[in-house]
Amino acid sequence: MAAKKLLRAIIMGAPGSGKGTISSRIMHDFDVKHLSSGDLLRKQIHDKTANGLTAKRFMESGELVPDNVMLRMVTYELSQLQNTSWLLDGFPRTVEQAHALLRDYPIDVVLNLRVPFEVIIDRIKGRWTHLASGRIYHTEFNPPKVPGLDDVTNEPLVQREDDKEETVRARLEHYRRLTHPVLQYFRNKGMVDEFTGKYSNELWPQVHGSLSKLVKPIKYTHYE
Ligand code: G5P
Ligand code: MG
């Protein structure tokens, strides 16, 4: 029997562009594991690990966590997923991280979400997160069944420490300065599929179509 084709994908986009939202839809419709570097870091902070303590002060000011911490953490997680399709969200974010990743793994596609910056600031104000699972809600776009509680565990939702307006602006600035060159690096290699729009529901069918050319979907879920 032929070996199953494993997907190696990256999802990119500015903070708040909908990477987490689109990733959870991808997991639902494709046999792919979602690995979010931000979710990993928030878990380490919650568990008060050494990496978590280092990461906390960078994240709270909207800065990037140092490359050596990120590389150690993500390399370990990927080593646990040898025979699994994966989608990386939030990594790589610097050219150094990108080089290190490509040294170890061939990447099939980089999905880039292009959402206007004005839309993003408004969105982040309404975001609520279930820290343990990374599930994301929005007071209007995707409200929980019971306000303030996670749909699956009924545990309380929180607002992220780095979602204050001035920190979001700092995150957007770091994105422009440090992460945009990563995108350019992937574009020069012809690896990027671009998706432009204001709403995740508008981008989703295009993303589904793009991935379906690489791996067979389990289903197609429509959102409106
Ligand atoms: P993260 O956790 O990677 P960001 O800043 O890249 O964080 P973020 O904020 O998680 O990205 P997102 O995942 O792109 O945003 O967006 P989302 O959560 O899906 O959507 C945002 C909100 O909008 C949600 O409430 C959602 O429900 C809502 N929404 C989605 N679509 C729509 C829509 O169509 N309409 C409306 N109205 N709402 C919508 O990284 C955090 C920090 O960790 C560190 C850095 O310090 C970083 O700042 N970090 C790293 N540092 C160094 N290197 C790395 N590789 C690092 N990775 C993380
Ligand atoms: Mg996210």
mmCIF file of C-alpha atoms and ligand atoms in Angstrom:
data_model
loop_
_atom_site.group_PDB
_atom_site.id
_atom_site.type_symbol
_atom_site.label_atom_id
_atom_site.label_comp_id
_atom_site.label_asym_id
_atom_site.label_seq_id
_atom_site.Cartn_x
_atom_site.Cartn_y
_atom_site.Cartn_z
ATOM 1 C CA MET A 1 0.000 0.000 0.000
ATOM 2 C CA ALA A 2 1.348 3.506 -0.849
ATOM 3 C CA ALA A 3 2.367 5.620 2.161
ATOM 4 C CA LYS A 4 -0.106 8.326 3.097
ATOM 5 C CA LYS A 5 0.909 11.793 1.842
ATOM 6 C CA LEU A 6 1.769 13.923 4.875
ATOM 7 C CA LEU A 7 1.031 17.642 4.704
ATOM 8 C CA ARG A 8 3.643 20.119 5.961
ATOM 9 C CA ALA A 9 1.988 23.539 5.960
ATOM 10 C CA ILE A 10 2.454 26.960 7.538
ATOM 11 C CA ILE A 11 -0.229 29.563 8.130
ATOM 12 C CA MET A 12 0.890 33.202 8.277
ATOM 13 C CA GLY A 13 -0.791 36.563 8.717
ATOM 14 C CA ALA A 14 -0.650 39.573 11.028
ATOM 15 C CA PRO A 15 -1.751 39.237 14.675
ATOM 16 C CA GLY A 16 -5.538 38.886 14.662
ATOM 17 C CA SER A 17 -5.768 38.064 10.943
ATOM 18 C CA GLY A 18 -7.597 34.822 11.787
ATOM 19 C CA LYS A 19 -4.814 32.212 11.800
ATOM 20 C CA GLY A 20 -6.285 30.415 14.832
ATOM 21 C CA THR A 21 -9.827 30.628 13.435
ATOM 22 C CA ILE A 22 -8.888 29.249 9.995
ATOM 23 C CA SER A 23 -6.593 26.620 11.573
ATOM 24 C CA SER A 24 -9.421 25.191 13.665
ATOM 25 C CA ARG A 25 -11.536 24.918 10.500
ATOM 26 C CA ILE A 26 -8.660 23.149 8.729
ATOM 27 C CA MET A 27 -8.363 20.640 11.606
ATOM 28 C CA HIS A 28 -12.083 19.994 11.371
ATOM 29 C CA ASP A 29 -12.094 19.297 7.595
ATOM 30 C CA PHE A 30 -8.608 17.758 7.074
ATOM 31 C CA ASP A 31 -6.610 15.128 8.929
ATOM 32 C CA VAL A 32 -4.034 17.660 10.177
ATOM 33 C CA LYS A 33 -2.575 18.507 13.576
ATOM 34 C CA HIS A 34 -2.488 22.225 14.444
ATOM 35 C CA LEU A 35 0.625 23.481 16.235
ATOM 36 C CA SER A 36 0.367 27.091 17.413
ATOM 37 C CA SER A 37 3.545 28.595 18.855
ATOM 38 C CA GLY A 38 1.483 31.180 20.775
ATOM 39 C CA ASP A 39 -0.690 28.444 22.345
ATOM 40 C CA LEU A 40 2.466 26.504 23.309
ATOM 41 C CA LEU A 41 3.917 29.602 24.967
ATOM 42 C CA ARG A 42 0.695 30.415 26.834
ATOM 43 C CA LYS A 43 0.623 26.840 28.143
ATOM 44 C CA GLN A 44 4.256 27.164 29.351
ATOM 45 C CA ILE A 45 3.383 30.439 31.096
ATOM 46 C CA HIS A 46 0.354 28.816 32.716
ATOM 47 C CA ASP A 47 2.528 25.877 33.876
ATOM 48 C CA LYS A 48 5.220 28.328 35.129
ATOM 49 C CA THR A 49 8.065 26.531 33.293
ATOM 50 C CA ALA A 50 11.480 28.175 32.732
ATOM 51 C CA ASN A 51 10.587 28.858 29.070
ATOM 52 C CA GLY A 52 7.258 30.277 30.220
ATOM 53 C CA LEU A 53 8.945 32.687 32.635
ATOM 54 C CA THR A 54 11.306 33.917 29.908
ATOM 55 C CA ALA A 55 8.514 34.229 27.348
ATOM 56 C CA LYS A 56 6.068 36.089 29.596
ATOM 57 C CA ARG A 57 7.839 39.441 29.679
ATOM 58 C CA PHE A 58 8.399 39.474 25.916
ATOM 59 C CA MET A 59 4.812 38.527 25.123
ATOM 60 C CA GLU A 60 3.275 41.025 27.509
ATOM 61 C CA SER A 61 5.104 43.866 25.796
ATOM 62 C CA GLY A 62 4.207 42.565 22.326
ATOM 63 C CA GLU A 63 7.799 41.613 21.484
ATOM 64 C CA LEU A 64 8.995 38.377 19.931
ATOM 65 C CA VAL A 65 10.338 35.662 22.218
ATOM 66 C CA PRO A 66 14.075 34.958 21.493
ATOM 67 C CA ASP A 67 14.806 32.565 18.633
ATOM 68 C CA ASN A 68 16.725 30.055 20.774
ATOM 69 C CA VAL A 69 13.706 29.527 23.077
ATOM 70 C CA MET A 70 11.309 29.189 20.121
ATOM 71 C CA LEU A 71 13.552 26.831 18.164
ATOM 72 C CA ARG A 72 14.026 24.506 21.134
ATOM 73 C CA MET A 73 10.316 24.379 21.842
ATOM 74 C CA VAL A 74 9.039 23.939 18.273
ATOM 75 C CA THR A 75 11.774 21.480 17.252
ATOM 76 C CA TYR A 76 10.802 19.259 20.171
ATOM 77 C CA GLU A 77 7.074 19.401 19.317
ATOM 78 C CA LEU A 78 7.705 18.601 15.639
ATOM 79 C CA SER A 79 9.916 15.651 16.569
ATOM 80 C CA GLN A 80 6.803 14.147 18.222
ATOM 81 C CA LEU A 81 4.814 14.427 14.969
ATOM 82 C CA GLN A 82 6.931 12.396 12.529
ATOM 83 C CA ASN A 83 4.053 10.458 10.947
ATOM 84 C CA THR A 84 1.397 13.135 11.201
ATOM 85 C CA SER A 85 0.334 15.933 8.863
ATOM 86 C CA TRP A 86 0.842 19.307 10.512
ATOM 87 C CA LEU A 87 -0.012 22.956 10.184
ATOM 88 C CA LEU A 88 2.299 25.452 11.915
ATOM 89 C CA ASP A 89 0.668 28.655 13.151
ATOM 90 C CA GLY A 90 2.852 31.533 14.436
ATOM 91 C CA PHE A 91 6.158 29.892 13.509
ATOM 92 C CA PRO A 92 8.478 30.786 11.821
ATOM 93 C CA ARG A 93 8.380 34.480 12.646
ATOM 94 C CA THR A 94 11.969 35.503 11.939
ATOM 95 C CA VAL A 95 14.202 34.668 8.992
ATOM 96 C CA GLU A 96 16.465 32.701 11.352
ATOM 97 C CA GLN A 97 13.510 30.524 12.442
ATOM 98 C CA ALA A 98 12.551 30.014 8.775
ATOM 99 C CA HIS A 99 16.064 28.858 7.835
ATOM 100 C CA ALA A 100 16.149 26.412 10.749
ATOM 101 C CA LEU A 101 12.740 24.967 9.853
ATOM 102 C CA LEU A 102 13.533 24.513 6.154
ATOM 103 C CA ARG A 103 16.817 22.814 7.032
ATOM 104 C CA ASP A 104 14.858 20.012 8.720
ATOM 105 C CA TYR A 105 11.526 19.877 6.866
ATOM 106 C CA PRO A 106 10.312 20.276 3.271
ATOM 107 C CA ILE A 107 7.274 22.590 3.391
ATOM 108 C CA ASP A 108 4.392 22.034 0.921
ATOM 109 C CA VAL A 109 2.688 25.397 1.232
ATOM 110 C CA VAL A 110 2.571 28.682 3.159
ATOM 111 C CA LEU A 111 -0.979 30.016 3.518
ATOM 112 C CA ASN A 112 -0.925 33.793 3.949
ATOM 113 C CA LEU A 113 -3.992 35.616 5.299
ATOM 114 C CA ARG A 114 -4.114 39.255 4.190
ATOM 115 C CA VAL A 115 -6.609 41.189 6.301
ATOM 116 C CA PRO A 116 -6.597 45.023 6.588
ATOM 117 C CA PHE A 117 -4.959 46.327 9.814
ATOM 118 C CA GLU A 118 -8.013 48.487 10.818
ATOM 119 C CA VAL A 119 -10.227 45.380 10.863
ATOM 120 C CA ILE A 120 -7.726 43.570 13.081
ATOM 121 C CA ILE A 121 -7.635 46.093 15.930
ATOM 122 C CA ASP A 122 -11.432 45.934 16.228
ATOM 123 C CA ARG A 123 -11.469 42.162 16.202
ATOM 124 C CA ILE A 124 -8.918 41.661 18.923
ATOM 125 C CA LYS A 125 -10.904 43.796 21.369
ATOM 126 C CA GLY A 126 -13.703 41.203 21.280
ATOM 127 C CA ARG A 127 -11.558 38.064 21.546
ATOM 128 C CA TRP A 128 -11.931 35.617 24.450
ATOM 129 C CA THR A 129 -9.741 32.514 24.763
ATOM 130 C CA HIS A 130 -9.863 29.164 26.537
ATOM 131 C CA LEU A 131 -6.216 28.958 27.555
ATOM 132 C CA ALA A 132 -5.933 25.210 28.125
ATOM 133 C CA SER A 133 -7.151 24.259 24.612
ATOM 134 C CA GLY A 134 -6.455 27.452 22.625
ATOM 135 C CA ARG A 135 -10.147 27.614 21.546
ATOM 136 C CA ILE A 136 -11.001 31.146 20.460
ATOM 137 C CA TYR A 137 -14.259 33.085 20.666
ATOM 138 C CA HIS A 138 -15.392 36.560 19.745
ATOM 139 C CA THR A 139 -18.233 38.415 21.460
ATOM 140 C CA GLU A 140 -20.025 38.939 18.110
ATOM 141 C CA PHE A 141 -18.382 36.860 15.380
ATOM 142 C CA ASN A 142 -18.161 33.569 17.303
ATOM 143 C CA PRO A 143 -19.737 33.915 20.781
ATOM 144 C CA PRO A 144 -19.601 31.027 23.288
ATOM 145 C CA LYS A 145 -22.939 29.303 24.047
ATOM 146 C CA VAL A 146 -22.804 30.689 27.602
ATOM 147 C CA PRO A 147 -21.117 34.120 27.853
ATOM 148 C CA GLY A 148 -17.672 33.861 29.489
ATOM 149 C CA LEU A 149 -17.521 30.023 29.432
ATOM 150 C CA ASP A 150 -15.824 27.530 27.098
ATOM 151 C CA ASP A 151 -18.342 25.456 25.055
ATOM 152 C CA VAL A 152 -16.557 22.132 25.655
ATOM 153 C CA THR A 153 -15.298 22.277 29.277
ATOM 154 C CA ASN A 154 -17.510 25.046 30.745
ATOM 155 C CA GLU A 155 -14.315 26.582 32.179
ATOM 156 C CA PRO A 156 -13.949 30.393 32.282
ATOM 157 C CA LEU A 157 -12.654 32.249 29.214
ATOM 158 C CA VAL A 158 -9.999 34.945 29.572
ATOM 159 C CA GLN A 159 -8.817 37.938 27.580
ATOM 160 C CA ARG A 160 -5.167 37.585 26.552
ATOM 161 C CA GLU A 161 -2.689 39.807 28.422
ATOM 162 C CA ASP A 162 -1.250 40.986 25.085
ATOM 163 C CA ASP A 163 -4.628 42.023 23.643
ATOM 164 C CA LYS A 164 -4.566 45.558 25.091
ATOM 165 C CA GLU A 165 -4.734 48.080 22.258
ATOM 166 C CA GLU A 166 -1.195 49.501 22.710
ATOM 167 C CA THR A 167 0.285 45.974 22.871
ATOM 168 C CA VAL A 168 -1.608 44.960 19.733
ATOM 169 C CA ARG A 169 -0.083 47.960 17.957
ATOM 170 C CA ALA A 170 3.407 46.872 19.126
ATOM 171 C CA ARG A 171 2.704 43.332 17.861
ATOM 172 C CA LEU A 172 1.637 44.691 14.476
ATOM 173 C CA GLU A 173 4.825 46.751 14.305
ATOM 174 C CA HIS A 174 7.018 43.706 15.078
ATOM 175 C CA TYR A 175 5.107 41.805 12.454
ATOM 176 C CA ARG A 176 5.878 44.478 9.859
ATOM 177 C CA ARG A 177 9.554 44.657 10.810
ATOM 178 C CA LEU A 178 10.523 41.037 11.565
ATOM 179 C CA THR A 179 7.895 38.707 10.127
ATOM 180 C CA HIS A 180 7.200 40.417 6.824
ATOM 181 C CA PRO A 181 10.736 39.514 5.632
ATOM 182 C CA VAL A 182 9.921 35.852 6.370
ATOM 183 C CA LEU A 183 6.950 36.085 4.039
ATOM 184 C CA GLN A 184 9.117 37.674 1.393
ATOM 185 C CA TYR A 185 11.663 34.864 1.823
ATOM 186 C CA PHE A 186 8.921 32.247 1.212
ATOM 187 C CA ARG A 187 7.491 34.277 -1.689
ATOM 188 C CA ASN A 188 10.901 34.305 -3.380
ATOM 189 C CA LYS A 189 10.838 30.512 -3.182
ATOM 190 C CA GLY A 190 7.345 30.420 -4.771
ATOM 191 C CA MET A 191 5.830 28.694 -1.713
ATOM 192 C CA VAL A 192 3.054 31.162 -0.765
ATOM 193 C CA ASP A 193 -0.690 31.001 -1.487
ATOM 194 C CA GLU A 194 -2.248 34.415 -0.750
ATOM 195 C CA PHE A 195 -5.809 34.968 0.569
ATOM 196 C CA THR A 196 -7.176 38.494 0.795
ATOM 197 C CA GLY A 197 -10.369 39.672 2.496
ATOM 198 C CA LYS A 198 -11.974 41.219 5.561
ATOM 199 C CA TYR A 199 -13.760 38.134 6.881
ATOM 200 C CA SER A 200 -12.650 34.609 7.759
ATOM 201 C CA ASN A 201 -15.821 33.265 6.096
ATOM 202 C CA GLU A 202 -14.717 34.896 2.858
ATOM 203 C CA LEU A 203 -11.184 33.427 3.057
ATOM 204 C CA TRP A 204 -12.172 29.960 4.208
ATOM 205 C CA PRO A 205 -13.483 28.465 0.890
ATOM 206 C CA GLN A 206 -10.303 29.646 -0.864
ATOM 207 C CA VAL A 207 -8.067 28.102 1.826
ATOM 208 C CA HIS A 208 -10.024 24.833 1.666
ATOM 209 C CA GLY A 209 -9.638 24.783 -2.136
ATOM 210 C CA SER A 210 -5.895 25.408 -1.931
ATOM 211 C CA LEU A 211 -5.253 22.602 0.599
ATOM 212 C CA SER A 212 -7.551 20.190 -1.266
ATOM 213 C CA LYS A 213 -5.088 20.281 -4.159
ATOM 214 C CA LEU A 214 -2.415 18.877 -1.809
ATOM 215 C CA VAL A 215 -4.302 16.436 0.436
ATOM 216 C CA LYS A 216 -7.723 14.843 0.333
ATOM 217 C CA PRO A 217 -10.185 16.609 2.649
ATOM 218 C CA ILE A 218 -12.430 14.619 4.997
ATOM 219 C CA LYS A 219 -15.286 17.043 4.261
ATOM 220 C CA TYR A 220 -16.123 20.616 3.426
ATOM 221 C CA THR A 221 -17.847 22.680 6.101
ATOM 222 C CA HIS A 222 -19.541 25.868 4.992
ATOM 223 C CA TYR A 223 -19.700 28.899 7.361
ATOM 224 C CA GLU A 224 -21.840 32.023 6.984
HETATM 225 P P1 G5P B 1 0.355 34.325 18.692
HETATM 226 O O1 G5P B 1 -0.470 33.639 19.707
HETATM 227 O O2 G5P B 1 0.869 33.573 17.522
HETATM 228 P P2 G5P B 1 -0.548 36.411 16.902
HETATM 229 O O3 G5P B 1 -0.254 37.790 17.360
HETATM 230 O O4 G5P B 1 0.243 35.939 15.729
HETATM 231 O O5 G5P B 1 -0.476 35.589 18.244
HETATM 232 P P3 G5P B 1 -3.256 36.018 17.164
HETATM 233 O O6 G5P B 1 -3.438 37.255 17.988
HETATM 234 O O7 G5P B 1 -3.318 34.683 17.859
HETATM 235 O O8 G5P B 1 -1.935 36.142 16.357
HETATM 236 P P4 G5P B 1 -4.836 35.033 14.971
HETATM 237 O O9 G5P B 1 -4.637 33.649 15.454
HETATM 238 O O10 G5P B 1 -4.293 35.385 13.622
HETATM 239 O O11 G5P B 1 -4.332 36.112 16.014
HETATM 240 O O12 G5P B 1 -6.375 35.422 14.957
HETATM 241 P P5 G5P B 1 -7.664 34.698 15.636
HETATM 242 O O13 G5P B 1 -7.448 34.479 17.085
HETATM 243 O O14 G5P B 1 -8.103 33.550 14.781
HETATM 244 O O15 G5P B 1 -8.734 35.881 15.418
HETATM 245 C C1 G5P B 1 -8.681 37.063 16.200
HETATM 246 C C2 G5P B 1 -10.102 37.365 16.745
HETATM 247 O O16 G5P B 1 -10.927 37.720 15.633
HETATM 248 C C3 G5P B 1 -10.796 36.160 17.407
HETATM 249 O O17 G5P B 1 -11.593 36.613 18.502
HETATM 250 C C4 G5P B 1 -11.698 35.588 16.302
HETATM 251 O O18 G5P B 1 -12.865 34.920 16.842
HETATM 252 C C5 G5P B 1 -12.079 36.883 15.572
HETATM 253 N N1 G5P B 1 -12.367 36.697 14.139
HETATM 254 C C6 G5P B 1 -11.801 35.830 13.263
HETATM 255 N N2 G5P B 1 -12.339 35.985 12.030
HETATM 256 C C7 G5P B 1 -13.246 36.989 12.135
HETATM 257 C C8 G5P B 1 -14.136 37.628 11.216
HETATM 258 O O19 G5P B 1 -14.207 37.284 10.027
HETATM 259 N N3 G5P B 1 -14.906 38.639 11.712
HETATM 260 C C9 G5P B 1 -14.862 39.031 13.026
HETATM 261 N N4 G5P B 1 -15.673 40.029 13.440
HETATM 262 N N5 G5P B 1 -14.052 38.457 13.927
HETATM 263 C C10 G5P B 1 -13.261 37.459 13.488
HETATM 264 O O20 G5P B 1 1.643 35.000 19.377
HETATM 265 C C11 G5P B 1 1.525 35.726 20.565
HETATM 266 C C12 G5P B 1 2.905 36.143 21.031
HETATM 267 O O21 G5P B 1 3.694 34.980 21.279
HETATM 268 C C13 G5P B 1 5.059 35.196 20.921
HETATM 269 C C14 G5P B 1 5.159 36.672 20.529
HETATM 270 O O22 G5P B 1 5.463 37.401 21.686
HETATM 271 C C15 G5P B 1 3.732 36.974 20.049
HETATM 272 O O23 G5P B 1 3.411 38.352 20.140
HETATM 273 N N6 G5P B 1 5.406 34.288 19.814
HETATM 274 C C16 G5P B 1 6.604 34.221 19.238
HETATM 275 N N7 G5P B 1 7.749 34.931 19.433
HETATM 276 C C17 G5P B 1 8.802 34.614 18.641
HETATM 277 N N8 G5P B 1 8.769 33.677 17.678
HETATM 278 C C18 G5P B 1 7.632 32.944 17.446
HETATM 279 N N9 G5P B 1 7.609 32.003 16.458
HETATM 280 C C19 G5P B 1 6.499 33.206 18.248
HETATM 281 N N10 G5P B 1 5.226 32.704 18.278
HETATM 282 C C20 G5P B 1 4.591 33.364 19.236
HETATM 283 MG MG MG B 2 -3.647 32.806 17.151
#
